Amino acid sequence: VTVAMSVVYVLGPEEVAEYVIRYRSAGGFFGLSGLLMIVGLEELASLMAYLFPVVLIGALAWLSVYLYRAESPSAVDSLRVALMILLAIPAFGPGYGPQYVYWFLPLLVVYFHFTSRRVRRFILVGHAVVVATYLFEYAFFRSHGAFVLLFDESDVVMDFCRAVGLQESQTLIRLPLFVVYLGVIGGIVASLKESRHG
């Protein structure tokens, strides 16, 4: 990370500092932070943004101890833990972006081949949810380009894009995606428990 970052930093120090090092996702459009905003708990949603890094560091420490205490953690268990960490960041973190799928998709593909048939089915359904959600986002959210406006700029379509682009609408549209994240994380936790006791 240091070597790669130093090379990029030399090419554009201000941009790297602003858009990489100090980058923070905007909360309130996905998952817990979005649901808290909908029910009027904005302060709690803001608090999540500050607490998440602390909780994440604590979880990483706990997982490190968990893997250390395992008599001989398998490669699959290490894969599960890494995948769970990467999934937890967009699922429970302060913000969300569709590009976050790049963080965990390669590991999810590998994990798919080491998990049960039931979990594979859930992942396939989850994949369909991801595809549908992303297509909708990029088609209708102005922040994502709203490619449907290339074909139809009528008032009806413009009004629809404005309506679905609202913070509350985005949270609700992404709710099935949030459920998929939770389901995969829950499946990983269950499989880690089975491998620990089995």
Short mmCIF file of N, CA and C in Angstrom, two decimals, residues 35-162:
data_model
loop_
_atom_site.label_atom_id
_atom_site.label_comp_id
_atom_site.label_asym_id
_atom_site.label_seq_id
_atom_site.Cartn_x
_atom_site.Cartn_y
_atom_site.Cartn_z
N LEU A 35 -31.80 4.01 6.83
CA LEU A 35 -33.02 3.69 7.58
C LEU A 35 -33.17 4.60 8.80
N LEU A 36 -32.04 4.88 9.47
CA LEU A 36 -32.09 5.79 10.62
C LEU A 36 -32.52 7.19 10.19
N MET A 37 -32.06 7.63 9.03
CA MET A 37 -32.46 8.95 8.52
C MET A 37 -33.96 8.97 8.21
N ILE A 38 -34.48 7.88 7.67
CA ILE A 38 -35.90 7.82 7.31
C ILE A 38 -36.77 7.96 8.55
N VAL A 39 -36.37 7.32 9.65
CA VAL A 39 -37.19 7.36 10.87
C VAL A 39 -36.85 8.56 11.75
N GLY A 40 -36.03 9.48 11.24
CA GLY A 40 -35.77 10.73 11.95
C GLY A 40 -34.67 10.68 12.99
N LEU A 41 -33.79 9.69 12.90
CA LEU A 41 -32.68 9.58 13.86
C LEU A 41 -31.37 9.98 13.19
N GLU A 42 -31.36 11.21 12.68
CA GLU A 42 -30.18 11.71 11.97
C GLU A 42 -28.94 11.74 12.85
N GLU A 43 -29.12 12.09 14.13
CA GLU A 43 -27.98 12.17 15.05
C GLU A 43 -27.33 10.80 15.22
N LEU A 44 -28.17 9.77 15.32
CA LEU A 44 -27.64 8.41 15.47
C LEU A 44 -26.92 7.97 14.20
N ALA A 45 -27.47 8.35 13.04
CA ALA A 45 -26.81 8.03 11.77
C ALA A 45 -25.45 8.72 11.69
N SER A 46 -25.38 9.97 12.14
CA SER A 46 -24.09 10.70 12.15
C SER A 46 -23.11 10.07 13.12
N LEU A 47 -23.62 9.63 14.27
CA LEU A 47 -22.77 8.99 15.27
C LEU A 47 -22.17 7.70 14.70
N MET A 48 -22.95 6.98 13.89
CA MET A 48 -22.45 5.76 13.26
C MET A 48 -21.18 6.03 12.46
N ALA A 49 -21.16 7.15 11.76
CA ALA A 49 -20.00 7.48 10.93
C ALA A 49 -18.73 7.61 11.76
N TYR A 50 -18.87 8.10 12.99
CA TYR A 50 -17.70 8.26 13.87
C TYR A 50 -17.35 6.96 14.58
N LEU A 51 -18.38 6.18 14.93
CA LEU A 51 -18.14 4.95 15.68
C LEU A 51 -17.65 3.79 14.80
N PHE A 52 -18.05 3.80 13.53
CA PHE A 52 -17.73 2.65 12.69
C PHE A 52 -16.24 2.33 12.62
N PRO A 53 -15.35 3.31 12.41
CA PRO A 53 -13.93 2.95 12.37
C PRO A 53 -13.44 2.29 13.66
N VAL A 54 -13.95 2.75 14.80
CA VAL A 54 -13.56 2.17 16.09
C VAL A 54 -14.06 0.73 16.19
N VAL A 55 -15.32 0.54 15.81
CA VAL A 55 -15.92 -0.80 15.84
C VAL A 55 -15.19 -1.72 14.87
N LEU A 56 -14.85 -1.21 13.68
CA LEU A 56 -14.15 -2.01 12.69
C LEU A 56 -12.78 -2.44 13.21
N ILE A 57 -12.05 -1.52 13.83
CA ILE A 57 -10.73 -1.88 14.39
C ILE A 57 -10.89 -2.93 15.49
N GLY A 58 -11.92 -2.76 16.33
CA GLY A 58 -12.19 -3.75 17.37
C GLY A 58 -12.52 -5.11 16.78
N ALA A 59 -13.34 -5.11 15.72
CA ALA A 59 -13.70 -6.37 15.07
C ALA A 59 -12.48 -7.02 14.43
N LEU A 60 -11.62 -6.22 13.84
CA LEU A 60 -10.39 -6.77 13.25
C LEU A 60 -9.50 -7.40 14.32
N ALA A 61 -9.41 -6.74 15.47
CA ALA A 61 -8.62 -7.29 16.57
C ALA A 61 -9.22 -8.62 17.05
N TRP A 62 -10.56 -8.63 17.20
CA TRP A 62 -11.23 -9.87 17.64
C TRP A 62 -11.02 -10.99 16.64
N LEU A 63 -11.16 -10.68 15.33
CA LEU A 63 -10.98 -11.70 14.30
C LEU A 63 -9.54 -12.20 14.27
N SER A 64 -8.59 -11.31 14.52
CA SER A 64 -7.19 -11.72 14.56
C SER A 64 -6.96 -12.72 15.70
N VAL A 65 -7.51 -12.41 16.86
CA VAL A 65 -7.39 -13.33 18.00
C VAL A 65 -8.11 -14.64 17.69
N TYR A 66 -9.28 -14.55 17.07
CA TYR A 66 -10.07 -15.74 16.71
C TYR A 66 -9.25 -16.66 15.81
N LEU A 67 -8.64 -16.08 14.77
CA LEU A 67 -7.85 -16.90 13.84
C LEU A 67 -6.57 -17.40 14.49
N TYR A 68 -5.98 -16.60 15.38
CA TYR A 68 -4.76 -17.01 16.06
C TYR A 68 -5.03 -18.20 16.98
N ARG A 69 -6.17 -18.16 17.67
CA ARG A 69 -6.50 -19.22 18.61
C ARG A 69 -6.96 -20.50 17.91
N ALA A 70 -7.42 -20.37 16.69
CA ALA A 70 -7.81 -21.57 15.95
C ALA A 70 -6.56 -22.44 15.81
N GLU A 71 -6.74 -23.73 16.01
CA GLU A 71 -5.57 -24.61 16.01
C GLU A 71 -4.80 -24.51 14.70
N SER A 72 -5.49 -24.56 13.61
CA SER A 72 -4.86 -24.33 12.31
C SER A 72 -5.95 -23.80 11.37
N PRO A 73 -6.07 -22.48 11.33
CA PRO A 73 -7.12 -21.92 10.49
C PRO A 73 -6.93 -22.33 9.04
N SER A 74 -8.00 -22.81 8.46
CA SER A 74 -7.91 -23.25 7.07
C SER A 74 -7.88 -22.04 6.15
N ALA A 75 -7.48 -22.30 4.92
CA ALA A 75 -7.48 -21.24 3.92
C ALA A 75 -8.91 -20.74 3.68
N VAL A 76 -9.88 -21.65 3.78
CA VAL A 76 -11.28 -21.27 3.57
C VAL A 76 -11.75 -20.35 4.69
N ASP A 77 -11.35 -20.64 5.95
CA ASP A 77 -11.71 -19.77 7.06
C ASP A 77 -11.09 -18.38 6.88
N SER A 78 -9.86 -18.33 6.43
CA SER A 78 -9.21 -17.03 6.19
C SER A 78 -9.94 -16.28 5.08
N LEU A 79 -10.35 -17.01 4.05
CA LEU A 79 -11.13 -16.41 2.96
C LEU A 79 -12.45 -15.85 3.50
N ARG A 80 -13.13 -16.63 4.34
CA ARG A 80 -14.40 -16.19 4.92
C ARG A 80 -14.23 -14.91 5.73
N VAL A 81 -13.20 -14.87 6.54
CA VAL A 81 -12.96 -13.70 7.39
C VAL A 81 -12.67 -12.47 6.53
N ALA A 82 -11.81 -12.61 5.53
CA ALA A 82 -11.48 -11.48 4.66
C ALA A 82 -12.73 -10.99 3.92
N LEU A 83 -13.53 -11.92 3.42
CA LEU A 83 -14.75 -11.56 2.72
C LEU A 83 -15.73 -10.85 3.65
N MET A 84 -15.85 -11.36 4.87
CA MET A 84 -16.77 -10.75 5.83
C MET A 84 -16.35 -9.31 6.16
N ILE A 85 -15.07 -9.08 6.33
CA ILE A 85 -14.58 -7.73 6.62
C ILE A 85 -14.92 -6.78 5.47
N LEU A 86 -14.63 -7.22 4.26
CA LEU A 86 -14.87 -6.35 3.10
C LEU A 86 -16.35 -6.10 2.86
N LEU A 87 -17.19 -7.09 3.17
CA LEU A 87 -18.65 -6.90 3.05
C LEU A 87 -19.18 -5.99 4.15
N ALA A 88 -18.59 -6.08 5.33
CA ALA A 88 -19.08 -5.30 6.47
C ALA A 88 -18.87 -3.80 6.28
N ILE A 89 -17.85 -3.42 5.54
CA ILE A 89 -17.57 -1.99 5.37
C ILE A 89 -18.74 -1.28 4.67
N PRO A 90 -19.20 -1.73 3.50
CA PRO A 90 -20.37 -1.05 2.93
C PRO A 90 -21.68 -1.38 3.65
N ALA A 91 -21.78 -2.58 4.23
CA ALA A 91 -23.04 -2.97 4.88
C ALA A 91 -23.29 -2.18 6.16
N PHE A 92 -22.27 -1.99 6.98
CA PHE A 92 -22.45 -1.33 8.28
C PHE A 92 -21.74 0.01 8.38
N GLY A 93 -20.96 0.34 7.37
CA GLY A 93 -20.19 1.58 7.41
C GLY A 93 -21.05 2.81 7.20
N PRO A 94 -20.42 3.95 7.24
CA PRO A 94 -21.16 5.21 7.16
C PRO A 94 -21.67 5.56 5.77
N GLY A 95 -21.19 4.89 4.74
CA GLY A 95 -21.62 5.24 3.40
C GLY A 95 -21.63 4.03 2.48
N TYR A 96 -22.03 4.30 1.24
CA TYR A 96 -22.17 3.23 0.26
C TYR A 96 -21.88 3.80 -1.11
N GLY A 97 -21.30 2.98 -1.95
CA GLY A 97 -21.11 3.32 -3.36
C GLY A 97 -21.11 2.03 -4.15
N PRO A 98 -21.71 2.04 -5.34
CA PRO A 98 -21.76 0.80 -6.11
C PRO A 98 -20.38 0.26 -6.46
N GLN A 99 -19.37 1.13 -6.49
CA GLN A 99 -18.01 0.68 -6.81
C GLN A 99 -17.43 -0.22 -5.72
N TYR A 100 -18.03 -0.23 -4.54
CA TYR A 100 -17.51 -1.06 -3.45
C TYR A 100 -17.59 -2.55 -3.76
N VAL A 101 -18.40 -2.92 -4.73
CA VAL A 101 -18.51 -4.33 -5.11
C VAL A 101 -17.16 -4.87 -5.58
N TYR A 102 -16.31 -3.98 -6.12
CA TYR A 102 -15.00 -4.42 -6.58
C TYR A 102 -14.13 -4.91 -5.43
N TRP A 103 -14.40 -4.45 -4.23
CA TRP A 103 -13.60 -4.86 -3.07
C TRP A 103 -13.74 -6.33 -2.77
N PHE A 104 -14.97 -6.82 -2.85
CA PHE A 104 -15.22 -8.18 -2.38
C PHE A 104 -15.64 -9.18 -3.46
N LEU A 105 -15.95 -8.72 -4.65
CA LEU A 105 -16.44 -9.64 -5.69
C LEU A 105 -15.46 -10.76 -6.02
N PRO A 106 -14.15 -10.48 -6.17
CA PRO A 106 -13.24 -11.60 -6.44
C PRO A 106 -13.25 -12.66 -5.33
N LEU A 107 -13.27 -12.22 -4.08
CA LEU A 107 -13.30 -13.18 -2.97
C LEU A 107 -14.64 -13.92 -2.94
N LEU A 108 -15.72 -13.25 -3.29
CA LEU A 108 -17.04 -13.89 -3.29
C LEU A 108 -17.11 -14.99 -4.34
N VAL A 109 -16.47 -14.76 -5.48
CA VAL A 109 -16.42 -15.78 -6.53
C VAL A 109 -15.69 -17.03 -6.03
N VAL A 110 -14.58 -16.82 -5.34
CA VAL A 110 -13.83 -17.96 -4.79
C VAL A 110 -14.64 -18.64 -3.69
N TYR A 111 -15.23 -17.84 -2.79
CA TYR A 111 -16.03 -18.37 -1.69
C TYR A 111 -17.20 -19.21 -2.20
N PHE A 112 -17.78 -18.81 -3.31
CA PHE A 112 -18.91 -19.52 -3.91
C PHE A 112 -18.59 -21.00 -4.10
N HIS A 113 -17.35 -21.31 -4.45
CA HIS A 113 -16.95 -22.69 -4.73
C HIS A 113 -16.64 -23.49 -3.47
N PHE A 114 -16.59 -22.84 -2.31
CA PHE A 114 -16.26 -23.53 -1.07
C PHE A 114 -17.41 -23.55 -0.07
N THR A 115 -18.58 -23.16 -0.51
CA THR A 115 -19.70 -23.08 0.42
C THR A 115 -20.79 -24.08 0.05
N SER A 116 -21.81 -24.15 0.89
CA SER A 116 -22.87 -25.13 0.68
C SER A 116 -23.77 -24.74 -0.49
N ARG A 117 -24.55 -25.71 -0.94
CA ARG A 117 -25.48 -25.46 -2.05
C ARG A 117 -26.50 -24.39 -1.68
N ARG A 118 -26.96 -24.42 -0.43
CA ARG A 118 -27.95 -23.43 0.02
C ARG A 118 -27.38 -22.01 -0.05
N VAL A 119 -26.14 -21.84 0.41
CA VAL A 119 -25.50 -20.52 0.36
C VAL A 119 -25.23 -20.12 -1.08
N ARG A 120 -24.89 -21.08 -1.93
CA ARG A 120 -24.68 -20.76 -3.35
C ARG A 120 -25.95 -20.23 -3.97
N ARG A 121 -27.08 -20.85 -3.64
CA ARG A 121 -28.36 -20.36 -4.18
C ARG A 121 -28.62 -18.93 -3.71
N PHE A 122 -28.35 -18.67 -2.45
CA PHE A 122 -28.56 -17.31 -1.92
C PHE A 122 -27.65 -16.32 -2.64
N ILE A 123 -26.40 -16.70 -2.88
CA ILE A 123 -25.47 -15.82 -3.58
C ILE A 123 -25.96 -15.55 -5.01
N LEU A 124 -26.49 -16.56 -5.68
CA LEU A 124 -27.01 -16.36 -7.03
C LEU A 124 -28.21 -15.41 -7.04
N VAL A 125 -29.11 -15.58 -6.06
CA VAL A 125 -30.24 -14.66 -5.94
C VAL A 125 -29.71 -13.25 -5.63
N GLY A 126 -28.73 -13.19 -4.73
CA GLY A 126 -28.11 -11.92 -4.40
C GLY A 126 -27.48 -11.26 -5.61
N HIS A 127 -26.86 -12.06 -6.47
CA HIS A 127 -26.27 -11.53 -7.69
C HIS A 127 -27.35 -10.87 -8.56
N ALA A 128 -28.50 -11.53 -8.68
CA ALA A 128 -29.60 -10.95 -9.46
C ALA A 128 -30.08 -9.64 -8.84
N VAL A 129 -30.11 -9.57 -7.52
CA VAL A 129 -30.51 -8.34 -6.83
C VAL A 129 -29.49 -7.23 -7.11
N VAL A 130 -28.21 -7.56 -7.05
CA VAL A 130 -27.16 -6.58 -7.32
C VAL A 130 -27.29 -6.04 -8.75
N VAL A 131 -27.46 -6.94 -9.71
CA VAL A 131 -27.57 -6.51 -11.11
C VAL A 131 -28.78 -5.60 -11.30
N ALA A 132 -29.93 -6.01 -10.75
CA ALA A 132 -31.14 -5.20 -10.89
C ALA A 132 -30.98 -3.83 -10.23
N THR A 133 -30.38 -3.82 -9.03
CA THR A 133 -30.18 -2.56 -8.32
C THR A 133 -29.24 -1.63 -9.08
N TYR A 134 -28.13 -2.17 -9.55
CA TYR A 134 -27.16 -1.34 -10.26
C TYR A 134 -27.73 -0.82 -11.57
N LEU A 135 -28.46 -1.66 -12.29
CA LEU A 135 -29.09 -1.19 -13.53
C LEU A 135 -30.05 -0.04 -13.25
N PHE A 136 -30.84 -0.19 -12.19
CA PHE A 136 -31.79 0.87 -11.83
C PHE A 136 -31.05 2.15 -11.45
N GLU A 137 -30.02 2.01 -10.61
CA GLU A 137 -29.26 3.18 -10.17
C GLU A 137 -28.68 3.95 -11.36
N TYR A 138 -28.00 3.24 -12.23
CA TYR A 138 -27.34 3.91 -13.35
C TYR A 138 -28.34 4.38 -14.40
N ALA A 139 -29.49 3.78 -14.44
CA ALA A 139 -30.52 4.21 -15.39
C ALA A 139 -31.23 5.47 -14.92
N PHE A 140 -31.51 5.60 -13.61
CA PHE A 140 -32.41 6.65 -13.14
C PHE A 140 -31.81 7.64 -12.14
N PHE A 141 -30.72 7.31 -11.47
CA PHE A 141 -30.14 8.24 -10.50
C PHE A 141 -29.28 9.26 -11.24
N ARG A 142 -29.59 10.53 -11.07
CA ARG A 142 -28.81 11.58 -11.74
C ARG A 142 -27.35 11.54 -11.28
N SER A 143 -27.12 11.18 -10.02
CA SER A 143 -25.75 11.12 -9.49
C SER A 143 -24.93 10.02 -10.16
N HIS A 144 -25.60 9.07 -10.80
CA HIS A 144 -24.91 7.96 -11.45
C HIS A 144 -24.96 8.08 -12.99
N GLY A 145 -25.46 9.16 -13.48
CA GLY A 145 -25.50 9.38 -14.92
C GLY A 145 -26.89 9.32 -15.54
N ALA A 146 -27.81 8.59 -14.92
CA ALA A 146 -29.19 8.47 -15.41
C ALA A 146 -29.22 8.28 -16.93
N PHE A 147 -28.68 7.15 -17.40
CA PHE A 147 -28.55 6.94 -18.84
C PHE A 147 -29.89 6.89 -19.57
N VAL A 148 -30.98 6.68 -18.87
CA VAL A 148 -32.29 6.68 -19.52
C VAL A 148 -32.59 8.04 -20.13
N LEU A 149 -32.00 9.11 -19.59
CA LEU A 149 -32.24 10.45 -20.11
C LEU A 149 -31.59 10.66 -21.48
N LEU A 150 -30.69 9.78 -21.87
CA LEU A 150 -30.13 9.85 -23.21
C LEU A 150 -31.18 9.50 -24.26
N PHE A 151 -32.18 8.72 -23.84
CA PHE A 151 -33.21 8.25 -24.76
C PHE A 151 -34.54 8.98 -24.61
N ASP A 152 -34.77 9.52 -23.42
CA ASP A 152 -36.07 10.17 -23.16
C ASP A 152 -35.88 11.25 -22.10
N GLU A 153 -36.03 12.49 -22.51
CA GLU A 153 -35.91 13.61 -21.57
C GLU A 153 -37.25 14.25 -21.29
N SER A 154 -38.30 13.45 -21.38
CA SER A 154 -39.64 13.99 -21.12
C SER A 154 -39.78 14.38 -19.65
N ASP A 155 -40.77 15.22 -19.37
CA ASP A 155 -41.01 15.66 -18.00
C ASP A 155 -41.32 14.50 -17.07
N VAL A 156 -42.03 13.50 -17.59
CA VAL A 156 -42.39 12.34 -16.77
C VAL A 156 -41.13 11.61 -16.31
N VAL A 157 -40.21 11.37 -17.24
CA VAL A 157 -38.97 10.66 -16.90
C VAL A 157 -38.11 11.52 -15.98
N MET A 158 -38.03 12.81 -16.26
CA MET A 158 -37.24 13.71 -15.41
C MET A 158 -37.79 13.73 -13.99
N ASP A 159 -39.12 13.81 -13.86
CA ASP A 159 -39.75 13.80 -12.53
C ASP A 159 -39.49 12.48 -11.81
N PHE A 160 -39.55 11.37 -12.56
CA PHE A 160 -39.28 10.07 -11.95
C PHE A 160 -37.84 10.00 -11.45
N CYS A 161 -36.91 10.48 -12.26
CA CYS A 161 -35.50 10.48 -11.84
C CYS A 161 -35.30 11.33 -10.59
N ARG A 162 -35.97 12.47 -10.53
CA ARG A 162 -35.86 13.31 -9.33
C ARG A 162 -36.42 12.59 -8.11
#
